[in-house]
């Protein structure tokens, strides 16, 4: 498999976070071409590349950029999402640490394309070292004219500021991120209006993931069509795939889309640790779990994941071996969503809370078969009824785990027959009636 | 008012103000600055920040409550943040939790009697490939086992007592 690395090409070069080393290895090379092109032409290249957002939702990037109102009198903002908090996801920080100048280069390219002069990079609060390294690189870039006023005598200004989060998964959701920059609690906004029209400080705003932005310099240098030839028809380019959990060699690799999951598991993660494969979350915990059988013909592409009823999400695979207990695993997952729900929407706030409480009960051996079905019922009532996708992100693993690994749960619950169930419900009171 | 930023911190805050078109947006950076200056954000500190940013104190209080990284009370000298999310759970985070609770005699949310260690359970720290992970103050400690953690804790204890004797 021959392909050119785009995001990690300089990762193995020592001290590449310094401007001098980065420049010696091709950083900021796209600027010459960038400033010779019209912003609209850049957007067209990105459309031609078929690049899709790497933050999880996989929305076509060029299309998103084209939603910025033409000739608006308001300032246009670009926000870079480095909140990276989806369980199983851990690669964006390495771009900040190992090649911060790639991200800065991408930011200038993207800002120029959407006619923005003001950029905020939202870095999750826990990432102290990535923040420090990125900040230092940014200072260097400013001093040498690669960011700030009149970049490399182009006449174009791009001001870049870092905004640090402070511990809240929900701030990765794009409108919560905007609220958080504005100094508020990170609670998602109702859409429409979409941020491209009315976003940060009421102005048109584009939000993109770190990886998405870091692809842009390559696309400018090589053209959108060249990018579209890498990977599969619907999943173009390369992607940083991370893998964690029960594998012998957890880590991350940049690969073109389209590799078969078992091949990725064997060749890169060096096989399942401690037994054979039982289950796998393909893209963080917010995606439907896959059984070992389903993984056999699952490919690392958006279309293959969709055909299997799941999603590639953030590209963070989580592996469980045959000894993993799905009830305990799911309890861990639902606690995350119950903790991280921002609490605005009743189905999400109550649903995540009750699902987690029911699972806790099952772990204690106090659950019933009926409550196993109740889990599914609550999950069904959470989706499509909320402001943001966090509620669905919890419902999806719950439903897929309970349906596909029901026997794991049945080991813990006691069957309750209908008349007894009614009595139990009475006894349990609130516990059995979540809404 | 009792609490106030140092000259240097005030200067830093003035620079922060220039980054945003709306002063309210300086709230998170101001809280970070306050936590660095005072170690934690007490009610008194929050009131000072409210004045500084020009917002009602209740708003500031709400925001400080929403984000888990702002300490409302004084943390230990070493603040242990144990990731309990899926990849860390799969690789033994629960053993680390038992170890901490037993050896340091602290439950999540508590600080050890000697004030050295505070303990917090946190969600995914974004280092799942090096699970299980603990963050101690600003540093990540990767691929831990109970033995490795034990060595780290011993080292921290020794370090801090060494400093005390040195005075
Ligand atoms: C609950 C929730 C959490 C999210 N967390 C992140 C995140 O940590 N990083 C990220 O890039 N996108 C995250 N997203 C997706 C963003 O809302 C948004 O789609 C993305 O940043 C857009 O950038 P992209 O088009 O480049 O992917 C999250 C979405 C939801 C609903
Ligand atoms: S779905 Fe959940 S996290 Fe999203 S806005 Fe509603 S309550 Fe908040
Ligand atoms: S699950 Fe612990 S760092 Fe991600």
PDB file of N, CA and C in Angstrom, chain A residues 102-183:
ATOM      1  N   UNK A 102       1.984  22.537  11.447  1.00  0.00           N
ATOM      2  CA  UNK A 102       1.056  22.027  10.440  1.00  0.00           C
ATOM      3  C   UNK A 102      -0.340  22.587  10.704  1.00  0.00           C
ATOM      4  N   UNK A 103      -0.727  22.573  11.986  1.00  0.00           N
ATOM      5  CA  UNK A 103      -2.059  23.091  12.326  1.00  0.00           C
ATOM      6  C   UNK A 103      -2.134  24.594  12.059  1.00  0.00           C
ATOM      7  N   UNK A 104      -1.093  25.329  12.426  1.00  0.00           N
ATOM      8  CA  UNK A 104      -1.108  26.784  12.192  1.00  0.00           C
ATOM      9  C   UNK A 104      -1.197  27.066  10.685  1.00  0.00           C
ATOM     10  N   UNK A 105      -0.442  26.307   9.909  1.00  0.00           N
ATOM     11  CA  UNK A 105      -0.486  26.468   8.449  1.00  0.00           C
ATOM     12  C   UNK A 105      -1.910  26.203   7.947  1.00  0.00           C
ATOM     13  N   UNK A 106      -2.516  25.119   8.441  1.00  0.00           N
ATOM     14  CA  UNK A 106      -3.887  24.782   8.042  1.00  0.00           C
ATOM     15  C   UNK A 106      -4.875  25.857   8.439  1.00  0.00           C
ATOM     16  N   UNK A 107      -4.672  26.425   9.617  1.00  0.00           N
ATOM     17  CA  UNK A 107      -5.572  27.474  10.104  1.00  0.00           C
ATOM     18  C   UNK A 107      -5.533  28.683   9.177  1.00  0.00           C
ATOM     19  N   UNK A 108      -4.326  29.093   8.796  1.00  0.00           N
ATOM     20  CA  UNK A 108      -4.210  30.261   7.911  1.00  0.00           C
ATOM     21  C   UNK A 108      -4.885  29.963   6.566  1.00  0.00           C
ATOM     22  N   UNK A 109      -4.659  28.759   6.037  1.00  0.00           N
ATOM     23  CA  UNK A 109      -5.286  28.376   4.758  1.00  0.00           C
ATOM     24  C   UNK A 109      -6.813  28.416   4.870  1.00  0.00           C
ATOM     25  N   UNK A 110      -7.339  27.801   5.938  1.00  0.00           N
ATOM     26  CA  UNK A 110      -8.792  27.725   6.094  1.00  0.00           C
ATOM     27  C   UNK A 110      -9.387  29.108   6.316  1.00  0.00           C
ATOM     28  N   UNK A 111      -8.708  29.909   7.149  1.00  0.00           N
ATOM     29  CA  UNK A 111      -9.208  31.257   7.429  1.00  0.00           C
ATOM     30  C   UNK A 111      -9.275  32.084   6.146  1.00  0.00           C
ATOM     31  N   UNK A 112      -8.219  31.971   5.341  1.00  0.00           N
ATOM     32  CA  UNK A 112      -8.185  32.704   4.068  1.00  0.00           C
ATOM     33  C   UNK A 112      -9.349  32.257   3.174  1.00  0.00           C
ATOM     34  N   UNK A 113      -9.601  30.951   3.129  1.00  0.00           N
ATOM     35  CA  UNK A 113     -10.658  30.427   2.255  1.00  0.00           C
ATOM     36  C   UNK A 113     -12.035  30.935   2.651  1.00  0.00           C
ATOM     37  N   UNK A 114     -12.285  31.056   3.972  1.00  0.00           N
ATOM     38  CA  UNK A 114     -13.623  31.516   4.393  1.00  0.00           C
ATOM     39  C   UNK A 114     -13.622  33.016   4.713  1.00  0.00           C
ATOM     40  N   UNK A 115     -12.544  33.685   4.368  1.00  0.00           N
ATOM     41  CA  UNK A 115     -12.409  35.130   4.570  1.00  0.00           C
ATOM     42  C   UNK A 115     -12.532  35.525   6.041  1.00  0.00           C
ATOM     43  N   UNK A 116     -11.846  34.784   6.855  1.00  0.00           N
ATOM     44  CA  UNK A 116     -11.839  35.074   8.290  1.00  0.00           C
ATOM     45  C   UNK A 116     -10.480  35.636   8.685  1.00  0.00           C
ATOM     46  N   UNK A 117     -10.518  36.555   9.653  1.00  0.00           N
ATOM     47  CA  UNK A 117      -9.270  37.103  10.178  1.00  0.00           C
ATOM     48  C   UNK A 117      -9.078  36.771  11.660  1.00  0.00           C
ATOM     49  N   UNK A 118     -10.065  36.100  12.237  1.00  0.00           N
ATOM     50  CA  UNK A 118     -10.022  35.856  13.675  1.00  0.00           C
ATOM     51  C   UNK A 118     -10.316  34.398  13.975  1.00  0.00           C
ATOM     52  N   UNK A 119      -9.362  33.763  14.643  1.00  0.00           N
ATOM     53  CA  UNK A 119      -9.455  32.323  14.867  1.00  0.00           C
ATOM     54  C   UNK A 119      -9.273  32.019  16.351  1.00  0.00           C
ATOM     55  N   UNK A 120     -10.118  31.159  16.882  1.00  0.00           N
ATOM     56  CA  UNK A 120      -9.920  30.642  18.239  1.00  0.00           C
ATOM     57  C   UNK A 120      -9.660  29.145  18.172  1.00  0.00           C
ATOM     58  N   UNK A 121      -8.628  28.728  18.864  1.00  0.00           N
ATOM     59  CA  UNK A 121      -8.333  27.298  18.960  1.00  0.00           C
ATOM     60  C   UNK A 121      -8.752  26.854  20.353  1.00  0.00           C
ATOM     61  N   UNK A 122      -9.755  25.999  20.403  1.00  0.00           N
ATOM     62  CA  UNK A 122     -10.314  25.563  21.687  1.00  0.00           C
ATOM     63  C   UNK A 122      -9.643  24.262  22.117  1.00  0.00           C
ATOM     64  N   UNK A 123      -8.778  24.342  23.116  1.00  0.00           N
ATOM     65  CA  UNK A 123      -8.029  23.166  23.570  1.00  0.00           C
ATOM     66  C   UNK A 123      -8.568  22.699  24.918  1.00  0.00           C
ATOM     67  N   UNK A 124      -8.854  21.406  25.028  1.00  0.00           N
ATOM     68  CA  UNK A 124      -9.423  20.921  26.289  1.00  0.00           C
ATOM     69  C   UNK A 124      -8.462  21.222  27.445  1.00  0.00           C
ATOM     70  N   UNK A 125      -9.022  21.554  28.597  1.00  0.00           N
ATOM     71  CA  UNK A 125      -8.235  22.028  29.730  1.00  0.00           C
ATOM     72  C   UNK A 125      -7.198  21.045  30.226  1.00  0.00           C
ATOM     73  N   UNK A 126      -7.504  19.752  30.092  1.00  0.00           N
ATOM     74  CA  UNK A 126      -6.579  18.733  30.602  1.00  0.00           C
ATOM     75  C   UNK A 126      -5.280  18.703  29.810  1.00  0.00           C
ATOM     76  N   UNK A 127      -5.328  19.130  28.564  1.00  0.00           N
ATOM     77  CA  UNK A 127      -4.139  19.076  27.711  1.00  0.00           C
ATOM     78  C   UNK A 127      -3.217  20.252  28.013  1.00  0.00           C
ATOM     79  N   UNK A 128      -2.436  20.133  29.067  1.00  0.00           N
ATOM     80  CA  UNK A 128      -1.568  21.240  29.446  1.00  0.00           C
ATOM     81  C   UNK A 128      -0.321  21.274  28.554  1.00  0.00           C
ATOM     82  N   UNK A 129       0.319  20.109  28.401  1.00  0.00           N
ATOM     83  CA  UNK A 129       1.531  20.101  27.574  1.00  0.00           C
ATOM     84  C   UNK A 129       1.233  20.434  26.106  1.00  0.00           C
ATOM     85  N   UNK A 130       0.213  19.813  25.509  1.00  0.00           N
ATOM     86  CA  UNK A 130      -0.087  20.200  24.123  1.00  0.00           C
ATOM     87  C   UNK A 130      -0.350  21.702  23.987  1.00  0.00           C
ATOM     88  N   UNK A 131      -1.022  22.265  25.010  1.00  0.00           N
ATOM     89  CA  UNK A 131      -1.305  23.701  24.984  1.00  0.00           C
ATOM     90  C   UNK A 131      -0.018  24.522  25.021  1.00  0.00           C
ATOM     91  N   UNK A 132       0.893  24.145  25.919  1.00  0.00           N
ATOM     92  CA  UNK A 132       2.139  24.911  26.050  1.00  0.00           C
ATOM     93  C   UNK A 132       2.964  24.839  24.766  1.00  0.00           C
ATOM     94  N   UNK A 133       3.045  23.650  24.199  1.00  0.00           N
ATOM     95  CA  UNK A 133       3.847  23.491  22.980  1.00  0.00           C
ATOM     96  C   UNK A 133       3.216  24.270  21.834  1.00  0.00           C
ATOM     97  N   UNK A 134       1.892  24.156  21.718  1.00  0.00           N
ATOM     98  CA  UNK A 134       1.210  24.869  20.637  1.00  0.00           C
ATOM     99  C   UNK A 134       1.369  26.379  20.811  1.00  0.00           C
ATOM    100  N   UNK A 135       1.275  26.848  22.044  1.00  0.00           N
ATOM    101  CA  UNK A 135       1.371  28.285  22.303  1.00  0.00           C
ATOM    102  C   UNK A 135       2.755  28.818  21.903  1.00  0.00           C
ATOM    103  N   UNK A 136       3.763  28.049  22.250  1.00  0.00           N
ATOM    104  CA  UNK A 136       5.131  28.441  21.914  1.00  0.00           C
ATOM    105  C   UNK A 136       5.305  28.493  20.395  1.00  0.00           C
ATOM    106  N   UNK A 137       4.767  27.488  19.718  1.00  0.00           N
ATOM    107  CA  UNK A 137       4.861  27.444  18.259  1.00  0.00           C
ATOM    108  C   UNK A 137       4.126  28.635  17.652  1.00  0.00           C
ATOM    109  N   UNK A 138       2.987  28.969  18.235  1.00  0.00           N
ATOM    110  CA  UNK A 138       2.199  30.092  17.724  1.00  0.00           C
ATOM    111  C   UNK A 138       2.975  31.399  17.885  1.00  0.00           C
ATOM    112  N   UNK A 139       3.607  31.569  19.032  1.00  0.00           N
ATOM    113  CA  UNK A 139       4.427  32.772  19.247  1.00  0.00           C
ATOM    114  C   UNK A 139       5.529  32.862  18.192  1.00  0.00           C
ATOM    115  N   UNK A 140       6.148  31.719  17.925  1.00  0.00           N
ATOM    116  CA  UNK A 140       7.216  31.697  16.911  1.00  0.00           C
ATOM    117  C   UNK A 140       6.676  32.055  15.535  1.00  0.00           C
ATOM    118  N   UNK A 141       5.515  31.488  15.208  1.00  0.00           N
ATOM    119  CA  UNK A 141       4.917  31.748  13.898  1.00  0.00           C
ATOM    120  C   UNK A 141       4.591  33.235  13.748  1.00  0.00           C
ATOM    121  N   UNK A 142       4.075  33.839  14.848  1.00  0.00           N
ATOM    122  CA  UNK A 142       3.778  35.273  14.825  1.00  0.00           C
ATOM    123  C   UNK A 142       5.051  36.077  14.569  1.00  0.00           C
ATOM    124  N   UNK A 143       6.088  35.735  15.325  1.00  0.00           N
ATOM    125  CA  UNK A 143       7.333  36.508  15.222  1.00  0.00           C
ATOM    126  C   UNK A 143       7.937  36.435  13.821  1.00  0.00           C
ATOM    127  N   UNK A 144       7.727  35.323  13.142  1.00  0.00           N
ATOM    128  CA  UNK A 144       8.335  35.159  11.824  1.00  0.00           C
ATOM    129  C   UNK A 144       7.366  35.442  10.675  1.00  0.00           C
ATOM    130  N   UNK A 145       6.218  35.990  11.010  1.00  0.00           N
ATOM    131  CA  UNK A 145       5.308  36.425   9.957  1.00  0.00           C
ATOM    132  C   UNK A 145       4.473  35.337   9.303  1.00  0.00           C
ATOM    133  N   UNK A 146       4.368  34.169   9.955  1.00  0.00           N
ATOM    134  CA  UNK A 146       3.508  33.113   9.412  1.00  0.00           C
ATOM    135  C   UNK A 146       2.090  33.168   9.984  1.00  0.00           C
ATOM    136  N   UNK A 147       1.898  34.065  10.940  1.00  0.00           N
ATOM    137  CA  UNK A 147       0.562  34.297  11.492  1.00  0.00           C
ATOM    138  C   UNK A 147       0.511  35.749  11.909  1.00  0.00           C
ATOM    139  N   UNK A 148      -0.695  36.264  12.107  1.00  0.00           N
ATOM    140  CA  UNK A 148      -0.829  37.646  12.550  1.00  0.00           C
ATOM    141  C   UNK A 148      -1.067  38.595  11.388  1.00  0.00           C
ATOM    142  N   UNK A 149      -0.358  39.756  11.461  1.00  0.00           N
ATOM    143  CA  UNK A 149      -0.596  40.837  10.517  1.00  0.00           C
ATOM    144  C   UNK A 149       0.167  40.624   9.206  1.00  0.00           C
ATOM    145  N   UNK A 150      -0.489  40.821   8.092  1.00  0.00           N
ATOM    146  CA  UNK A 150       0.158  40.820   6.773  1.00  0.00           C
ATOM    147  C   UNK A 150       1.073  39.595   6.584  1.00  0.00           C
ATOM    148  N   UNK A 151       0.461  38.429   6.608  1.00  0.00           N
ATOM    149  CA  UNK A 151       1.229  37.182   6.602  1.00  0.00           C
ATOM    150  C   UNK A 151       2.082  37.072   5.338  1.00  0.00           C
ATOM    151  N   UNK A 152       3.376  36.984   5.532  1.00  0.00           N
ATOM    152  CA  UNK A 152       4.336  36.843   4.434  1.00  0.00           C
ATOM    153  C   UNK A 152       4.047  37.831   3.291  1.00  0.00           C
ATOM    154  N   UNK A 153       3.776  39.069   3.707  1.00  0.00           N
ATOM    155  CA  UNK A 153       3.521  40.146   2.738  1.00  0.00           C
ATOM    156  C   UNK A 153       2.372  39.887   1.780  1.00  0.00           C
ATOM    157  N   UNK A 154       1.428  39.084   2.209  1.00  0.00           N
ATOM    158  CA  UNK A 154       0.273  38.794   1.354  1.00  0.00           C
ATOM    159  C   UNK A 154      -0.768  39.892   1.467  1.00  0.00           C
ATOM    160  N   UNK A 155      -0.630  40.720   2.534  1.00  0.00           N
ATOM    161  CA  UNK A 155      -1.675  41.699   2.796  1.00  0.00           C
ATOM    162  C   UNK A 155      -2.828  41.102   3.578  1.00  0.00           C
ATOM    163  N   UNK A 156      -2.728  39.806   3.898  1.00  0.00           N
ATOM    164  CA  UNK A 156      -3.823  39.144   4.613  1.00  0.00           C
ATOM    165  C   UNK A 156      -3.454  38.932   6.079  1.00  0.00           C
ATOM    166  N   UNK A 157      -4.412  39.236   6.986  1.00  0.00           N
ATOM    167  CA  UNK A 157      -4.177  39.070   8.429  1.00  0.00           C
ATOM    168  C   UNK A 157      -4.945  37.860   8.959  1.00  0.00           C
ATOM    169  N   UNK A 158      -4.303  37.067   9.777  1.00  0.00           N
ATOM    170  CA  UNK A 158      -5.031  36.025  10.523  1.00  0.00           C
ATOM    171  C   UNK A 158      -4.553  36.048  11.974  1.00  0.00           C
ATOM    172  N   UNK A 159      -5.430  36.461  12.870  1.00  0.00           N
ATOM    173  CA  UNK A 159      -5.099  36.483  14.297  1.00  0.00           C
ATOM    174  C   UNK A 159      -5.590  35.191  14.938  1.00  0.00           C
ATOM    175  N   UNK A 160      -4.707  34.547  15.647  1.00  0.00           N
ATOM    176  CA  UNK A 160      -5.042  33.248  16.225  1.00  0.00           C
ATOM    177  C   UNK A 160      -4.902  33.314  17.740  1.00  0.00           C
ATOM    178  N   UNK A 161      -5.977  32.939  18.453  1.00  0.00           N
ATOM    179  CA  UNK A 161      -5.937  32.910  19.924  1.00  0.00           C
ATOM    180  C   UNK A 161      -6.272  31.519  20.423  1.00  0.00           C
ATOM    181  N   UNK A 162      -5.709  31.198  21.551  1.00  0.00           N
ATOM    182  CA  UNK A 162      -6.027  29.917  22.172  1.00  0.00           C
ATOM    183  C   UNK A 162      -7.044  30.156  23.280  1.00  0.00           C
ATOM    184  N   UNK A 163      -8.069  29.333  23.306  1.00  0.00           N
ATOM    185  CA  UNK A 163      -9.043  29.387  24.398  1.00  0.00           C
ATOM    186  C   UNK A 163      -9.038  28.024  25.075  1.00  0.00           C
ATOM    187  N   UNK A 164      -8.703  28.002  26.350  1.00  0.00           N
ATOM    188  CA  UNK A 164      -8.620  26.718  27.049  1.00  0.00           C
ATOM    189  C   UNK A 164      -9.952  26.326  27.663  1.00  0.00           C
ATOM    190  N   UNK A 165     -10.369  25.081  27.416  1.00  0.00           N
ATOM    191  CA  UNK A 165     -11.535  24.529  28.104  1.00  0.00           C
ATOM    192  C   UNK A 165     -11.160  24.262  29.552  1.00  0.00           C
ATOM    193  N   UNK A 166     -12.144  23.710  30.302  1.00  0.00           N
ATOM    194  CA  UNK A 166     -11.864  23.513  31.727  1.00  0.00           C
ATOM    195  C   UNK A 166     -12.542  22.253  32.257  1.00  0.00           C
ATOM    196  N   UNK A 167     -12.656  21.239  31.394  1.00  0.00           N
ATOM    197  CA  UNK A 167     -13.215  19.978  31.857  1.00  0.00           C
ATOM    198  C   UNK A 167     -14.703  19.887  31.605  1.00  0.00           C
ATOM    199  N   UNK A 168     -15.106  19.557  30.381  1.00  0.00           N
ATOM    200  CA  UNK A 168     -16.509  19.358  30.030  1.00  0.00           C
ATOM    201  C   UNK A 168     -16.549  18.765  28.622  1.00  0.00           C
ATOM    202  N   UNK A 169     -16.907  17.483  28.531  1.00  0.00           N
ATOM    203  CA  UNK A 169     -16.979  16.800  27.242  1.00  0.00           C
ATOM    204  C   UNK A 169     -17.895  17.529  26.270  1.00  0.00           C
ATOM    205  N   UNK A 170     -18.989  18.055  26.808  1.00  0.00           N
ATOM    206  CA  UNK A 170     -20.006  18.642  25.936  1.00  0.00           C
ATOM    207  C   UNK A 170     -19.457  19.845  25.153  1.00  0.00           C
ATOM    208  N   UNK A 171     -18.399  20.474  25.633  1.00  0.00           N
ATOM    209  CA  UNK A 171     -17.846  21.623  24.918  1.00  0.00           C
ATOM    210  C   UNK A 171     -17.226  21.236  23.583  1.00  0.00           C
ATOM    211  N   UNK A 172     -17.117  19.936  23.288  1.00  0.00           N
ATOM    212  CA  UNK A 172     -16.696  19.503  21.961  1.00  0.00           C
ATOM    213  C   UNK A 172     -17.805  19.651  20.942  1.00  0.00           C
ATOM    214  N   UNK A 173     -19.044  19.683  21.419  1.00  0.00           N
ATOM    215  CA  UNK A 173     -20.170  19.932  20.515  1.00  0.00           C
ATOM    216  C   UNK A 173     -20.043  21.368  20.048  1.00  0.00           C
ATOM    217  N   UNK A 174     -20.194  21.594  18.749  1.00  0.00           N
ATOM    218  CA  UNK A 174     -19.734  22.871  18.199  1.00  0.00           C
ATOM    219  C   UNK A 174     -20.408  24.111  18.780  1.00  0.00           C
ATOM    220  N   UNK A 175     -21.705  24.031  19.072  1.00  0.00           N
ATOM    221  CA  UNK A 175     -22.339  25.249  19.591  1.00  0.00           C
ATOM    222  C   UNK A 175     -22.061  25.434  21.086  1.00  0.00           C
ATOM    223  N   UNK A 176     -21.848  24.310  21.806  1.00  0.00           N
ATOM    224  CA  UNK A 176     -21.426  24.406  23.211  1.00  0.00           C
ATOM    225  C   UNK A 176     -20.041  25.038  23.268  1.00  0.00           C
ATOM    226  N   UNK A 177     -19.212  24.690  22.313  1.00  0.00           N
ATOM    227  CA  UNK A 177     -17.869  25.261  22.218  1.00  0.00           C
ATOM    228  C   UNK A 177     -17.948  26.785  22.064  1.00  0.00           C
ATOM    229  N   UNK A 178     -18.882  27.241  21.245  1.00  0.00           N
ATOM    230  CA  UNK A 178     -19.044  28.689  21.055  1.00  0.00           C
ATOM    231  C   UNK A 178     -19.483  29.351  22.361  1.00  0.00           C
ATOM    232  N   UNK A 179     -20.445  28.720  23.040  1.00  0.00           N
ATOM    233  CA  UNK A 179     -20.905  29.263  24.326  1.00  0.00           C
ATOM    234  C   UNK A 179     -19.738  29.369  25.296  1.00  0.00           C
ATOM    235  N   UNK A 180     -18.913  28.323  25.289  1.00  0.00           N
ATOM    236  CA  UNK A 180     -17.793  28.275  26.219  1.00  0.00           C
ATOM    237  C   UNK A 180     -16.782  29.390  25.920  1.00  0.00           C
ATOM    238  N   UNK A 181     -16.563  29.674  24.652  1.00  0.00           N
ATOM    239  CA  UNK A 181     -15.666  30.794  24.313  1.00  0.00           C
ATOM    240  C   UNK A 181     -16.275  32.110  24.789  1.00  0.00           C
ATOM    241  N   UNK A 182     -17.600  32.209  24.678  1.00  0.00           N
ATOM    242  CA  UNK A 182     -18.268  33.457  25.077  1.00  0.00           C
ATOM    243  C   UNK A 182     -18.336  33.638  26.587  1.00  0.00           C
ATOM    244  N   UNK A 183     -17.776  32.672  27.343  1.00  0.00           N
ATOM    245  CA  UNK A 183     -17.720  32.823  28.795  1.00  0.00           C
ATOM    246  C   UNK A 183     -18.912  32.245  29.524  1.00  0.00           C
TER     247      UNK A 183
END
